[in-house]
Amino acid sequence: MTENKIVGLDIGTSMIRVAIGEIDPETNRMVITGTAQKKSAGLRNGVIVNIEDAKNAIKEAIDAAEQNAGTTVESVVTAVGGELIESQNSKGVVPVSSTNKSTKEIGPADIQRVIDSATAIKVSDDKEKLHVIPQNFIVDGVSGITDPIHRMGTRLEAEVHIVTVSKSIIQNLRSCISRADYFLGGVMLKTLAQTHSVCHQDEMELGSILIDLGAGTTDVLVLFKGAPISTASIPVGGNLVTNDIAIVTGITTQAAEKIKIESGCCWLPNINPENDLEVILPGVGGKAPEITKQSQICQIIQARMEQIFVMVKNAVVKNTKDSIKQLSGNIILTGGGAKMEGVVDLAQHVFKTSSVRIGYPDSLGGIEEDYRKPDFATAIGLVVSYQSMLQKSDLKRSKKRSSGKKTVKKGGDGFFKSMIKKLF
């Protein structure tokens, strides 16, 4: 990964998706020059279980993206999700240091100290901190401050959201990508990366729920007042929907997956009884093919998808407690499951709100825009987020050179400050 090229690698349970972003020399803006998606291998419920198979699948996907972009790739940034991700909110407090006896102006060193205080929590030996995201600063009891730099005060408090990940996940990711002859430039939480490509600032301020409908798991991120307040992972995804179709109809999982993609619907009222399409169930073991109706497939799918949304709702209520009553933004659906017909209607039904939409990545230009789909939210989000981080890093270095002074890491200037993985 360089300042002119960023490669987002989304390693999913069923598919691997790649997005290559490059700086256009004429406009000096990042554009998507190549994308690719290939069948995944070596993963189960978002966790790598066979490094060799996963390595080969990663290599194949990146090779395809390289061909589409007409460039070569040396490094990538990737994302993690699933059940082995945990999060918690924490709070720290420090006295404001003063440069002289008459003033108590908050400086970068105070910001760093209060964040260090907030993150001084014990993490089990098999976990490591992936992100530390400032949510709110409080100066002498005054809350709702996003950037306390240069404010006067004597007591500084910080509320942060801490995301931890299993060390083995990072180790396996690094091993797979290294074996595929690429350098791992950074790791982000999947749903956090997606916010960069599909969420609007007002949605994050008002309070929204991002739901990533993956094949192995369903990952959730709750946003409020511009920052995450809760993350969760439901151990159920689109693969279980496929399995349900296979069991009920007596066909193979491969055939069930094809039917789900081509004829799947998860909201029965959307199917007109007068135009209920026929669906052919292929024969198995010499058994003749059978014909069923789309409405019958829909009933199977809707039952499982409704269960998934109910589980998400219960997890959000449990993790956010009273905060859920204040959420007035949108429910944003991403991932492959968000492409299914009727998914918005079903989510509206379960969550009792009309404020549900599909998360389509914003346009970044390029020759083709086939990446503007909810299943590319992670790959595009990785490109956008790391570009932003590189720009901030360049600005810091520029200021440091111009001032000739040593800079101190500063927090508080926005949602994603101080959250980057140490690998990067």
Coordinates of C-alpha atoms in Angstrom, one line a residue:
M1 CA 0.0 0.0 0.0
T2 CA 1.3 3.5 -0.9
E3 CA -0.1 7.0 -0.8
N4 CA -1.1 6.6 -4.4
K5 CA -2.6 3.1 -4.3
I6 CA -4.7 1.4 -1.7
V7 CA -6.1 -2.2 -2.0
G8 CA -9.1 -3.1 0.1
L9 CA -9.4 -6.9 0.7
D10 CA -12.6 -8.3 2.1
I11 CA -12.2 -11.9 3.1
G12 CA -15.7 -13.3 3.6
T13 CA -17.0 -16.7 4.4
S14 CA -18.5 -17.2 0.9
M15 CA -16.8 -14.6 -1.3
I16 CA -13.5 -12.6 -1.4
R17 CA -13.8 -9.1 -2.7
V18 CA -11.0 -6.8 -3.8
A19 CA -11.1 -3.1 -4.6
I20 CA -8.1 -1.2 -5.9
G21 CA -8.0 2.5 -5.4
E22 CA -5.5 4.8 -7.1
I23 CA -4.9 8.5 -7.2
D24 CA -5.9 10.1 -10.5
P25 CA -3.0 12.4 -11.4
E26 CA -5.3 14.9 -13.2
T27 CA -7.8 15.4 -10.4
N28 CA -5.6 14.2 -7.4
R29 CA -8.6 12.2 -6.2
M30 CA -8.9 8.5 -5.3
V31 CA -10.7 6.5 -7.9
I32 CA -11.5 2.8 -8.1
T33 CA -9.5 1.3 -11.0
G34 CA -10.2 -2.3 -10.5
T35 CA -12.4 -4.7 -8.5
A36 CA -12.9 -8.5 -8.4
Q37 CA -14.8 -11.1 -6.4
K38 CA -14.0 -14.8 -6.3
K39 CA -15.4 -17.8 -4.4
S40 CA -13.9 -18.0 -0.9
A41 CA -12.2 -21.1 0.6
G42 CA -10.7 -22.1 3.9
L43 CA -13.1 -20.1 6.0
R44 CA -16.0 -21.1 8.3
N45 CA -18.2 -18.4 9.8
G46 CA -15.7 -15.7 9.0
V47 CA -12.8 -17.5 10.6
I48 CA -9.8 -19.0 8.7
V49 CA -9.7 -22.8 9.2
N50 CA -7.4 -23.7 6.3
I51 CA -4.6 -21.3 5.6
E52 CA -3.5 -22.9 2.4
D53 CA -7.0 -22.8 0.8
A54 CA -7.6 -19.3 2.0
K55 CA -4.2 -18.2 0.6
N56 CA -5.0 -19.6 -2.8
A57 CA -8.4 -17.9 -2.8
I58 CA -6.9 -14.6 -1.8
K59 CA -4.3 -14.8 -4.5
E60 CA -6.9 -15.6 -7.2
A61 CA -9.1 -12.6 -6.2
I62 CA -6.2 -10.1 -6.1
D63 CA -4.9 -11.4 -9.4
A64 CA -8.3 -10.8 -11.0
A65 CA -8.4 -7.3 -9.6
E66 CA -4.9 -6.6 -10.9
Q67 CA -6.0 -7.6 -14.4
N68 CA -9.0 -5.4 -14.2
A69 CA -7.0 -2.4 -13.0
G70 CA -4.0 -3.0 -15.2
T71 CA -1.6 -2.7 -12.2
T72 CA 0.2 -4.8 -9.7
V73 CA -0.4 -5.1 -6.0
E74 CA 2.2 -5.4 -3.3
S75 CA 0.3 -4.7 -0.1
V76 CA -3.3 -4.7 1.1
V77 CA -5.5 -3.6 4.0
T78 CA -8.2 -6.0 5.2
A79 CA -11.0 -6.3 7.7
V80 CA -12.2 -8.7 10.4
G81 CA -15.6 -9.5 12.0
G82 CA -17.4 -12.4 13.5
E83 CA -17.9 -13.8 17.0
L84 CA -14.3 -13.4 18.1
I85 CA -14.7 -9.6 18.1
E86 CA -15.6 -8.0 21.3
S87 CA -16.2 -4.4 22.4
Q88 CA -16.8 -2.3 25.5
N89 CA -17.1 1.4 26.4
S90 CA -14.7 2.9 28.9
K91 CA -14.0 6.2 30.6
G92 CA -10.9 8.0 31.7
V93 CA -10.2 11.2 33.6
V94 CA -7.0 13.3 34.1
P95 CA -6.2 16.7 35.5
V96 CA -5.3 19.2 32.9
S97 CA -1.6 20.0 32.9
S98 CA -0.5 23.7 32.6
T99 CA 2.4 25.3 30.9
N100 CA 2.4 28.1 33.5
K101 CA 0.6 28.9 36.7
S102 CA -2.0 31.2 35.3
T103 CA -3.5 29.0 32.5
K104 CA -5.0 25.5 32.2
E105 CA -5.3 25.1 28.4
I106 CA -5.9 21.6 27.1
G107 CA -3.2 20.4 24.8
P108 CA -2.4 17.3 22.7
A109 CA -0.5 15.8 25.7
D110 CA -3.6 16.0 27.8
I111 CA -5.7 14.3 25.1
Q112 CA -3.2 11.5 24.9
R113 CA -3.1 11.0 28.7
V114 CA -6.9 10.9 29.0
I115 CA -7.2 8.4 26.2
D116 CA -4.5 6.3 27.8
S117 CA -6.4 6.4 31.0
A118 CA -9.6 5.3 29.3
T119 CA -7.9 2.4 27.6
A120 CA -6.1 1.1 30.7
I121 CA -8.3 -1.9 30.9
K122 CA -7.3 -5.5 31.3
V123 CA -7.5 -7.6 28.1
S124 CA -7.2 -11.4 28.2
D125 CA -3.9 -12.9 26.9
D126 CA -5.6 -14.3 23.8
K127 CA -7.0 -10.8 22.8
E128 CA -5.5 -7.6 21.6
K129 CA -6.9 -4.1 21.2
L130 CA -7.9 -3.4 17.5
H131 CA -9.5 0.0 17.8
V132 CA -9.8 2.7 20.5
I133 CA -12.4 5.3 19.2
P134 CA -13.1 8.5 21.2
Q135 CA -16.8 9.1 21.6
N136 CA -17.0 12.1 23.8
F137 CA -14.8 14.5 25.8
I138 CA -16.0 16.2 29.0
V139 CA -14.3 19.3 30.3
D140 CA -15.1 20.3 33.9
G141 CA -18.4 18.6 33.6
V142 CA -19.4 20.0 30.2
S143 CA -20.1 17.1 27.9
G144 CA -20.6 16.8 24.1
I145 CA -17.1 18.1 23.2
T146 CA -15.6 16.5 20.1
D147 CA -12.3 18.4 20.2
P148 CA -11.2 20.0 23.5
I149 CA -7.9 21.3 22.2
H150 CA -7.2 24.9 23.4
R151 CA -10.2 24.9 25.8
M152 CA -9.6 26.1 29.3
G153 CA -10.3 23.6 32.1
T154 CA -8.9 21.8 35.1
R155 CA -10.4 18.3 34.6
L156 CA -10.6 16.3 31.3
E157 CA -12.6 13.2 30.8
A158 CA -12.9 10.9 27.7
E159 CA -15.4 8.3 26.8
V160 CA -14.1 5.7 24.3
H161 CA -15.2 2.6 22.5
I162 CA -12.7 -0.2 22.6
V163 CA -12.8 -3.1 20.1
T164 CA -10.7 -6.2 20.8
V165 CA -9.9 -9.2 18.6
S166 CA -8.5 -12.6 19.0
K167 CA -4.8 -12.7 18.4
S168 CA -5.1 -15.9 16.4
I169 CA -7.4 -14.1 13.9
I170 CA -4.7 -11.5 13.2
Q171 CA -1.9 -14.1 13.1
N172 CA -3.9 -16.2 10.6
L173 CA -4.7 -13.2 8.4
R174 CA -1.0 -12.2 8.4
S175 CA 0.1 -15.7 7.6
C176 CA -2.4 -16.1 4.7
I177 CA -1.6 -12.7 3.1
S178 CA 2.1 -13.2 3.5
R179 CA 2.0 -16.7 2.0
A180 CA 0.2 -15.1 -1.0
D181 CA 3.2 -12.8 -1.3
Y182 CA 1.5 -9.6 -0.2
F183 CA 2.2 -7.2 2.7
L184 CA -0.5 -6.7 5.3
G185 CA -0.7 -2.9 5.7
G186 CA -3.5 -2.7 8.2
V187 CA -6.6 -4.3 9.8
M188 CA -10.0 -2.8 10.6
L189 CA -13.3 -3.9 12.0
K190 CA -15.5 -4.8 9.0
T191 CA -18.5 -2.8 10.1
L192 CA -16.3 0.2 10.9
A193 CA -14.8 0.2 7.5
Q194 CA -18.3 0.0 6.0
T195 CA -19.3 3.3 7.7
H196 CA -16.8 5.1 5.5
S197 CA -18.5 3.9 2.3
V198 CA -22.2 3.8 3.1
C199 CA -23.0 6.0 6.1
H200 CA -23.7 9.7 6.1
Q201 CA -22.6 12.0 9.0
D202 CA -26.1 13.0 10.0
E203 CA -27.0 9.3 10.3
M204 CA -24.1 8.7 12.6
E205 CA -25.0 11.8 14.7
L206 CA -28.7 10.9 15.0
G207 CA -28.1 7.3 15.8
S208 CA -28.1 4.4 13.3
I209 CA -27.7 0.7 13.2
L210 CA -25.5 -0.9 10.5
I211 CA -26.2 -4.5 9.8
D212 CA -23.8 -6.6 7.7
L213 CA -25.7 -9.6 6.4
G214 CA -22.8 -12.0 5.7
A215 CA -22.8 -15.6 4.7
G216 CA -21.4 -17.0 8.0
T217 CA -22.3 -14.3 10.5
T218 CA -24.4 -11.1 10.8
D219 CA -22.3 -8.3 12.2
V220 CA -23.8 -5.2 13.8
L221 CA -22.5 -1.7 14.6
V222 CA -24.6 0.9 16.5
L223 CA -23.6 4.5 16.0
F224 CA -24.7 7.5 18.1
K225 CA -23.5 11.1 18.3
G226 CA -21.0 10.4 15.6
A227 CA -19.3 7.4 17.1
P228 CA -19.8 3.7 17.7
I229 CA -21.4 2.8 21.0
S230 CA -21.8 -1.0 20.5
T231 CA -20.7 -3.8 18.2
A232 CA -22.1 -7.3 18.1
S233 CA -21.9 -10.5 15.9
I234 CA -24.8 -12.9 15.4
P235 CA -23.5 -16.5 14.6
V236 CA -26.1 -16.9 11.9
G237 CA -25.9 -15.8 8.2
G238 CA -26.9 -16.5 4.7
N239 CA -25.4 -19.9 4.6
L240 CA -28.1 -21.1 7.1
V241 CA -30.8 -19.7 4.8
T242 CA -29.3 -21.8 2.0
N243 CA -29.2 -24.8 4.3
D244 CA -32.9 -24.4 5.2
I245 CA -33.9 -24.4 1.5
A246 CA -31.8 -27.5 0.9
I247 CA -33.3 -29.4 3.9
V248 CA -36.9 -28.4 3.2
T249 CA -36.8 -29.1 -0.5
G250 CA -34.5 -32.1 -0.5
I251 CA -31.9 -30.6 -2.9
T252 CA -28.2 -30.0 -2.6
T253 CA -26.8 -26.9 -1.0
Q254 CA -25.3 -25.8 -4.3
A255 CA -28.7 -26.0 -6.0
A256 CA -30.3 -24.2 -3.0
E257 CA -27.7 -21.4 -3.1
K258 CA -28.5 -20.9 -6.8
I259 CA -32.2 -20.8 -6.1
K260 CA -31.7 -18.3 -3.3
I261 CA -29.8 -16.0 -5.5
E262 CA -32.0 -16.2 -8.6
S263 CA -35.4 -16.6 -7.1
G264 CA -35.0 -15.7 -3.4
C265 CA -37.4 -13.3 -1.7
C266 CA -37.7 -12.8 2.1
W267 CA -41.0 -10.8 2.2
L268 CA -44.1 -12.8 1.1
P269 CA -46.4 -9.8 0.6
N270 CA -44.1 -8.8 -2.3
I271 CA -45.1 -11.9 -4.3
N272 CA -48.3 -11.4 -6.3
P273 CA -50.4 -14.7 -6.1
E274 CA -51.4 -14.1 -9.7
N275 CA -47.7 -13.9 -10.8
D276 CA -46.2 -16.5 -8.5
L277 CA -43.2 -17.7 -10.5
E278 CA -42.4 -21.4 -10.9
V279 CA -39.1 -22.6 -9.4
I280 CA -37.5 -25.8 -10.7
L281 CA -36.0 -28.1 -8.0
P282 CA -33.3 -30.2 -9.6
G283 CA -33.4 -33.9 -9.2
V284 CA -31.1 -35.7 -6.8
G285 CA -29.8 -39.3 -7.1
G286 CA -31.9 -40.2 -10.1
K287 CA -35.0 -38.4 -8.8
A288 CA -36.9 -36.4 -11.4
P289 CA -36.9 -32.6 -11.1
E290 CA -39.8 -31.0 -9.3
I291 CA -41.6 -27.7 -9.7
T292 CA -42.4 -25.4 -6.7
K293 CA -43.5 -21.8 -6.4
Q294 CA -41.5 -18.8 -5.5
S295 CA -43.9 -18.1 -2.6
Q296 CA -43.0 -21.5 -1.0
I297 CA -39.2 -20.7 -1.3
C298 CA -40.0 -17.2 0.2
Q299 CA -41.7 -18.7 3.2
I300 CA -38.5 -20.8 4.0
I301 CA -36.2 -17.8 3.5
Q302 CA -38.4 -15.3 5.4
A303 CA -38.6 -17.5 8.5
R304 CA -34.8 -17.6 8.9
M305 CA -34.2 -14.0 7.9
E306 CA -36.8 -12.8 10.4
Q307 CA -35.1 -14.8 13.1
I308 CA -31.8 -13.1 12.2
F309 CA -33.3 -9.7 12.4
V310 CA -34.9 -10.5 15.7
M311 CA -31.6 -11.7 17.1
V312 CA -30.0 -8.5 15.9
K313 CA -32.7 -6.4 17.6
N314 CA -32.3 -8.3 20.8
A315 CA -28.5 -7.9 20.8
V316 CA -28.8 -4.1 20.1
V317 CA -31.3 -3.7 22.9
K318 CA -29.1 -5.6 25.3
N319 CA -25.9 -3.8 24.4
T320 CA -27.2 -0.3 24.1
K321 CA -29.8 -0.3 27.0
D322 CA -31.4 3.1 27.2
S323 CA -29.5 4.5 24.3
I324 CA -31.6 2.6 21.7
K325 CA -34.5 4.9 22.6
Q326 CA -32.5 7.9 21.3
L327 CA -31.6 6.4 18.0
S328 CA -33.4 8.4 15.3
G329 CA -31.3 7.7 12.2
N330 CA -31.5 4.8 9.8
I331 CA -31.0 1.0 9.8
I332 CA -28.4 0.4 7.1
L333 CA -28.2 -3.0 5.5
T334 CA -24.9 -4.2 3.8
G335 CA -23.4 -7.5 2.8
G336 CA -24.6 -10.1 0.3
G337 CA -27.8 -10.6 2.2
A338 CA -28.8 -7.0 1.6
K339 CA -29.2 -7.8 -2.1
M340 CA -32.2 -10.1 -1.5
E341 CA -35.6 -9.0 -2.6
G342 CA -37.8 -7.8 0.3
V343 CA -35.0 -7.4 2.8
V344 CA -35.9 -3.8 3.5
D345 CA -39.6 -4.6 4.0
L346 CA -38.7 -7.4 6.4
A347 CA -36.4 -5.2 8.4
Q348 CA -39.0 -2.5 8.6
H349 CA -41.5 -5.1 9.9
V350 CA -39.1 -6.5 12.6
F351 CA -37.7 -3.1 13.8
K352 CA -41.1 -1.3 13.5
T353 CA -39.7 1.6 11.5
S354 CA -39.7 2.8 7.9
S355 CA -36.2 4.2 8.3
V356 CA -34.4 1.2 6.7
R357 CA -32.2 1.4 3.5
I358 CA -29.6 -0.5 1.6
G359 CA -26.0 0.6 2.1
Y360 CA -24.7 1.4 -1.4
P361 CA -21.0 2.6 -1.5
D362 CA -20.6 6.2 -2.7
S363 CA -19.3 6.7 -6.2
L364 CA -15.5 7.1 -6.4
G365 CA -15.4 7.2 -10.2
G366 CA -13.3 4.9 -12.2
I367 CA -13.9 3.0 -15.5
E368 CA -16.6 0.9 -14.0
E369 CA -18.9 1.3 -11.0
D370 CA -20.0 -2.3 -10.5
Y371 CA -18.7 -1.9 -6.9
R372 CA -21.7 0.2 -6.0
K373 CA -23.4 -2.8 -4.3
P374 CA -23.9 -3.5 -0.6
D375 CA -21.6 -6.6 -0.8
F376 CA -18.7 -4.3 -1.7
A377 CA -19.2 -2.0 1.3
T378 CA -16.3 -3.4 3.2
A379 CA -13.7 -3.4 0.3
I380 CA -14.6 0.2 -0.7
G381 CA -14.8 1.3 2.9
L382 CA -11.2 0.1 3.5
V383 CA -10.0 2.1 0.5
V384 CA -11.7 5.3 1.7
S385 CA -10.8 5.0 5.3
Y386 CA -7.1 4.3 4.7
Q387 CA -6.9 7.1 2.2
S388 CA -8.2 9.5 4.9
M389 CA -5.7 8.2 7.4
L390 CA -2.8 8.6 5.0
Q391 CA -3.9 12.2 4.3
K392 CA -4.0 13.0 8.0
S393 CA -0.6 11.5 8.5
D394 CA 0.8 13.6 5.6
L395 CA -0.7 16.7 7.1
K396 CA 0.9 16.0 10.5
R397 CA 4.3 15.4 9.0
S398 CA 3.9 18.6 7.0
K399 CA 3.1 20.6 10.1
K400 CA 5.9 19.0 12.0
R401 CA 8.4 19.9 9.3
S402 CA 7.2 23.5 9.0
S403 CA 7.2 24.0 12.8
G404 CA 10.4 22.2 13.5
K405 CA 8.9 20.8 16.7
K406 CA 8.2 17.3 17.9
T407 CA 4.5 16.6 17.6
V408 CA 2.4 14.6 20.1
K409 CA -0.3 12.2 19.0
K410 CA -3.6 14.0 19.2
G411 CA -7.1 12.6 19.8
G412 CA -10.5 14.0 19.4
D413 CA -10.6 15.4 15.9
G414 CA -13.4 13.1 14.7
F415 CA -15.0 9.7 14.8
F416 CA -12.0 7.6 13.5
K417 CA -9.1 9.2 15.3
S418 CA -6.7 6.9 17.2
M419 CA -8.4 3.7 15.9
I420 CA -5.8 2.4 13.5
K421 CA -4.3 -1.0 14.0
K422 CA -0.7 -0.9 15.1
L423 CA 0.3 -3.0 12.0
F424 CA -0.3 0.1 9.9

